[in-house]
Amino acid sequence: MSESKRPRTGGFTRRTFALGALGAVGLVTVGAGAKVLPARSLLRPPGGQDEVALLGTCLHCEKCREVCPQGAIGPVHVEDGLLNMRTPTLDFHGGWCDFCTDVDGGPRCAAVCPTGALALPAGAVLGSTATGETGTVILGVARVNRDWCLAQRGMKCRSCVDACAFKAVTLGYDNVPVVDEALCNGCGSCENVCESMSSGSIAPGATDRAIVVVPLDEVEA
Ligand code: SF4
Ligand code: SF4
Ligand code: SF4
């Protein structure tokens, strides 16, 4: 199924929230200019794809972050808006999300959340998107920046290809990785292993890894 046709959980609500935020642009600043609304879209742990519900119910208790065995959840900082501050976001620098498929109860982060701010909808499908099932949880989509990629620079790197358990990353015609967005669920394993920011391999001007997961509404915009 093509990227445009594949159903994605959370995309509509996130976009709706973004439009709401634009409509309320007059409220963006208060006091000394502190941001109230999100400065950008954010990656959320499984069950946090309804942005309105998450912001309305998250207690900022950080229980989800503490329980994540992969270290894949970080707190949002004030730069991304006061409303978002200390809500959970996925941070693939230290780990990646395996959807807690090792436990019967599913994602530990959602299970420990006391308010349901992280709550998977009934019938949610975790893991592979290959079947195109309605309700598959998509956290984001991986994007490659060729200019920063070691493979593009002739260094024969393929770490992201080998890391993706969902076969969403392959080497293209010129041995630079390409992402099949229809197979990517945004787990972040590729970003986690990307070596482009390692000592001695950083491309001039690079500010992030060469493969990063971006929120769905950045893809759909
Ligand atoms: S599903 Fe599991 S691995 Fe993924 S963010 Fe939640 S606790 Fe971490
Ligand atoms: S491309 Fe990256 S984010 Fe997407 S499924 Fe593969 S490893 Fe996960
Ligand atoms: S791991 Fe990073 S540097 Fe290596 S091929 Fe993948 S995107 Fe390029």
PDB file of N, CA, C and O and ligand atoms in Angstrom, residues 44-46 64 67-73 90 96-102 106-110 118 126 139, ligand 1:
ATOM      1  N   ARG A  44       5.644  11.124  19.840  1.00  0.00           N
ATOM      2  CA  ARG A  44       5.093  10.657  21.115  1.00  0.00           C
ATOM      3  C   ARG A  44       5.228   9.149  21.247  1.00  0.00           C
ATOM      4  O   ARG A  44       5.186   8.424  20.244  1.00  0.00           O
ATOM      5  N   PRO A  45       5.310   8.658  22.488  1.00  0.00           N
ATOM      6  CA  PRO A  45       5.337   7.199  22.699  1.00  0.00           C
ATOM      7  C   PRO A  45       4.021   6.570  22.229  1.00  0.00           C
ATOM      8  O   PRO A  45       3.020   7.273  22.041  1.00  0.00           O
ATOM      9  N   PRO A  46       4.011   5.254  22.070  1.00  0.00           N
ATOM     10  CA  PRO A  46       2.783   4.575  21.658  1.00  0.00           C
ATOM     11  C   PRO A  46       1.605   4.941  22.574  1.00  0.00           C
ATOM     12  O   PRO A  46       1.740   4.918  23.800  1.00  0.00           O
ATOM     13  N   CYS A  64       6.166   7.188  32.613  1.00  0.00           N
ATOM     14  CA  CYS A  64       6.409   6.486  31.355  1.00  0.00           C
ATOM     15  C   CYS A  64       7.894   6.490  31.014  1.00  0.00           C
ATOM     16  O   CYS A  64       8.443   5.487  30.559  1.00  0.00           O
ATOM     17  N   VAL A  67       9.817   3.997  33.183  1.00  0.00           N
ATOM     18  CA  VAL A  67       9.568   2.566  32.979  1.00  0.00           C
ATOM     19  C   VAL A  67      10.066   2.056  31.621  1.00  0.00           C
ATOM     20  O   VAL A  67      10.177   0.847  31.423  1.00  0.00           O
ATOM     21  N   CYS A  68      10.397   2.942  30.717  1.00  0.00           N
ATOM     22  CA  CYS A  68      10.796   2.504  29.365  1.00  0.00           C
ATOM     23  C   CYS A  68      12.128   1.751  29.433  1.00  0.00           C
ATOM     24  O   CYS A  68      13.160   2.331  29.772  1.00  0.00           O
ATOM     25  N   PRO A  69      12.137   0.471  29.081  1.00  0.00           N
ATOM     26  CA  PRO A  69      13.373  -0.302  29.194  1.00  0.00           C
ATOM     27  C   PRO A  69      14.415   0.079  28.154  1.00  0.00           C
ATOM     28  O   PRO A  69      15.585  -0.252  28.301  1.00  0.00           O
ATOM     29  N   GLN A  70      13.982   0.751  27.119  1.00  0.00           N
ATOM     30  CA  GLN A  70      14.904   1.134  26.048  1.00  0.00           C
ATOM     31  C   GLN A  70      15.494   2.528  26.242  1.00  0.00           C
ATOM     32  O   GLN A  70      16.358   2.949  25.458  1.00  0.00           O
ATOM     33  N   GLY A  71      14.998   3.268  27.186  1.00  0.00           N
ATOM     34  CA  GLY A  71      15.466   4.642  27.342  1.00  0.00           C
ATOM     35  C   GLY A  71      15.084   5.505  26.156  1.00  0.00           C
ATOM     36  O   GLY A  71      15.836   6.402  25.763  1.00  0.00           O
ATOM     37  N   ALA A  72      13.923   5.224  25.586  1.00  0.00           N
ATOM     38  CA  ALA A  72      13.526   5.910  24.352  1.00  0.00           C
ATOM     39  C   ALA A  72      12.632   7.118  24.598  1.00  0.00           C
ATOM     40  O   ALA A  72      12.225   7.788  23.637  1.00  0.00           O
ATOM     41  N   ILE A  73      12.307   7.388  25.857  1.00  0.00           N
ATOM     42  CA  ILE A  73      11.412   8.511  26.153  1.00  0.00           C
ATOM     43  C   ILE A  73      12.185   9.596  26.884  1.00  0.00           C
ATOM     44  O   ILE A  73      12.892   9.333  27.856  1.00  0.00           O
ATOM     45  N   LEU A  90       9.518  10.955  22.244  1.00  0.00           N
ATOM     46  CA  LEU A  90      10.489   9.921  21.895  1.00  0.00           C
ATOM     47  C   LEU A  90      11.826  10.576  21.572  1.00  0.00           C
ATOM     48  O   LEU A  90      11.885  11.550  20.827  1.00  0.00           O
ATOM     49  N   TRP A  96      15.503   3.162  21.337  1.00  0.00           N
ATOM     50  CA  TRP A  96      14.462   3.156  20.307  1.00  0.00           C
ATOM     51  C   TRP A  96      13.272   2.381  20.847  1.00  0.00           C
ATOM     52  O   TRP A  96      13.371   1.725  21.900  1.00  0.00           O
ATOM     53  N   CYS A  97      12.165   2.478  20.179  1.00  0.00           N
ATOM     54  CA  CYS A  97      10.936   1.869  20.695  1.00  0.00           C
ATOM     55  C   CYS A  97      10.683   0.521  20.027  1.00  0.00           C
ATOM     56  O   CYS A  97      10.451   0.461  18.818  1.00  0.00           O
ATOM     57  N   ASP A  98      10.687  -0.530  20.833  1.00  0.00           N
ATOM     58  CA  ASP A  98      10.352  -1.853  20.290  1.00  0.00           C
ATOM     59  C   ASP A  98       8.906  -2.223  20.612  1.00  0.00           C
ATOM     60  O   ASP A  98       8.516  -3.379  20.475  1.00  0.00           O
ATOM     61  N   PHE A  99       8.133  -1.243  21.032  1.00  0.00           N
ATOM     62  CA  PHE A  99       6.711  -1.421  21.354  1.00  0.00           C
ATOM     63  C   PHE A  99       6.494  -2.406  22.501  1.00  0.00           C
ATOM     64  O   PHE A  99       5.399  -2.896  22.700  1.00  0.00           O
ATOM     65  N   CYS A 100       7.574  -2.694  23.232  1.00  0.00           N
ATOM     66  CA  CYS A 100       7.474  -3.629  24.353  1.00  0.00           C
ATOM     67  C   CYS A 100       6.822  -4.945  23.935  1.00  0.00           C
ATOM     68  O   CYS A 100       5.971  -5.499  24.651  1.00  0.00           O
ATOM     69  N   THR A 101       7.231  -5.439  22.812  1.00  0.00           N
ATOM     70  CA  THR A 101       6.642  -6.687  22.331  1.00  0.00           C
ATOM     71  C   THR A 101       7.068  -7.901  23.154  1.00  0.00           C
ATOM     72  O   THR A 101       6.573  -9.010  22.934  1.00  0.00           O
ATOM     73  N   ASP A 102       7.963  -7.677  24.115  1.00  0.00           N
ATOM     74  CA  ASP A 102       8.397  -8.788  24.977  1.00  0.00           C
ATOM     75  C   ASP A 102       7.436  -9.028  26.135  1.00  0.00           C
ATOM     76  O   ASP A 102       7.591  -9.999  26.866  1.00  0.00           O
ATOM     77  N   GLY A 106       1.716  -5.335  26.404  1.00  0.00           N
ATOM     78  CA  GLY A 106       2.025  -4.276  25.445  1.00  0.00           C
ATOM     79  C   GLY A 106       2.864  -3.181  26.053  1.00  0.00           C
ATOM     80  O   GLY A 106       3.528  -3.390  27.076  1.00  0.00           O
ATOM     81  N   PRO A 107       2.853  -2.016  25.463  1.00  0.00           N
ATOM     82  CA  PRO A 107       3.746  -0.938  25.882  1.00  0.00           C
ATOM     83  C   PRO A 107       3.698  -0.648  27.382  1.00  0.00           C
ATOM     84  O   PRO A 107       2.644  -0.326  27.939  1.00  0.00           O
ATOM     85  N   ARG A 108       4.848  -0.721  28.002  1.00  0.00           N
ATOM     86  CA  ARG A 108       4.924  -0.433  29.438  1.00  0.00           C
ATOM     87  C   ARG A 108       4.572   1.024  29.727  1.00  0.00           C
ATOM     88  O   ARG A 108       4.007   1.349  30.778  1.00  0.00           O
ATOM     89  N   CYS A 109       4.942   1.899  28.800  1.00  0.00           N
ATOM     90  CA  CYS A 109       4.694   3.327  29.027  1.00  0.00           C
ATOM     91  C   CYS A 109       3.195   3.608  29.128  1.00  0.00           C
ATOM     92  O   CYS A 109       2.756   4.389  29.984  1.00  0.00           O
ATOM     93  N   ALA A 110       2.418   2.976  28.264  1.00  0.00           N
ATOM     94  CA  ALA A 110       0.971   3.182  28.309  1.00  0.00           C
ATOM     95  C   ALA A 110       0.365   2.519  29.545  1.00  0.00           C
ATOM     96  O   ALA A 110      -0.554   3.054  30.174  1.00  0.00           O
ATOM     97  N   LEU A 118      -1.361   8.295  27.741  1.00  0.00           N
ATOM     98  CA  LEU A 118      -0.859   7.313  26.781  1.00  0.00           C
ATOM     99  C   LEU A 118      -1.840   6.153  26.835  1.00  0.00           C
ATOM    100  O   LEU A 118      -1.889   5.422  27.824  1.00  0.00           O
ATOM    101  N   LEU A 126       0.456  -3.298  16.795  1.00  0.00           N
ATOM    102  CA  LEU A 126       1.814  -2.843  17.085  1.00  0.00           C
ATOM    103  C   LEU A 126       2.822  -3.604  16.240  1.00  0.00           C
ATOM    104  O   LEU A 126       2.684  -4.804  16.038  1.00  0.00           O
ATOM    105  N   LEU A 139       4.502   5.834  14.778  1.00  0.00           N
ATOM    106  CA  LEU A 139       5.063   6.872  15.640  1.00  0.00           C
ATOM    107  C   LEU A 139       5.619   8.044  14.839  1.00  0.00           C
ATOM    108  O   LEU A 139       5.682   9.178  15.327  1.00  0.00           O
TER     109      LEU A 139
HETATM  110  S1  SF4 B   1       6.459   0.971  24.043  1.00  0.00           S
HETATM  111 FE1  SF4 B   1       8.065   0.233  25.448  1.00  0.00          FE
HETATM  112  S2  SF4 B   1      10.004   0.653  24.327  1.00  0.00           S
HETATM  113 FE2  SF4 B   1       8.376   1.903  23.344  1.00  0.00          FE
HETATM  114  S3  SF4 B   1       8.451   3.922  24.353  1.00  0.00           S
HETATM  115 FE3  SF4 B   1       6.906   2.679  25.453  1.00  0.00          FE
HETATM  116  S4  SF4 B   1       8.024   1.706  27.166  1.00  0.00           S
HETATM  117 FE4  SF4 B   1       9.569   2.446  25.673  1.00  0.00          FE
END
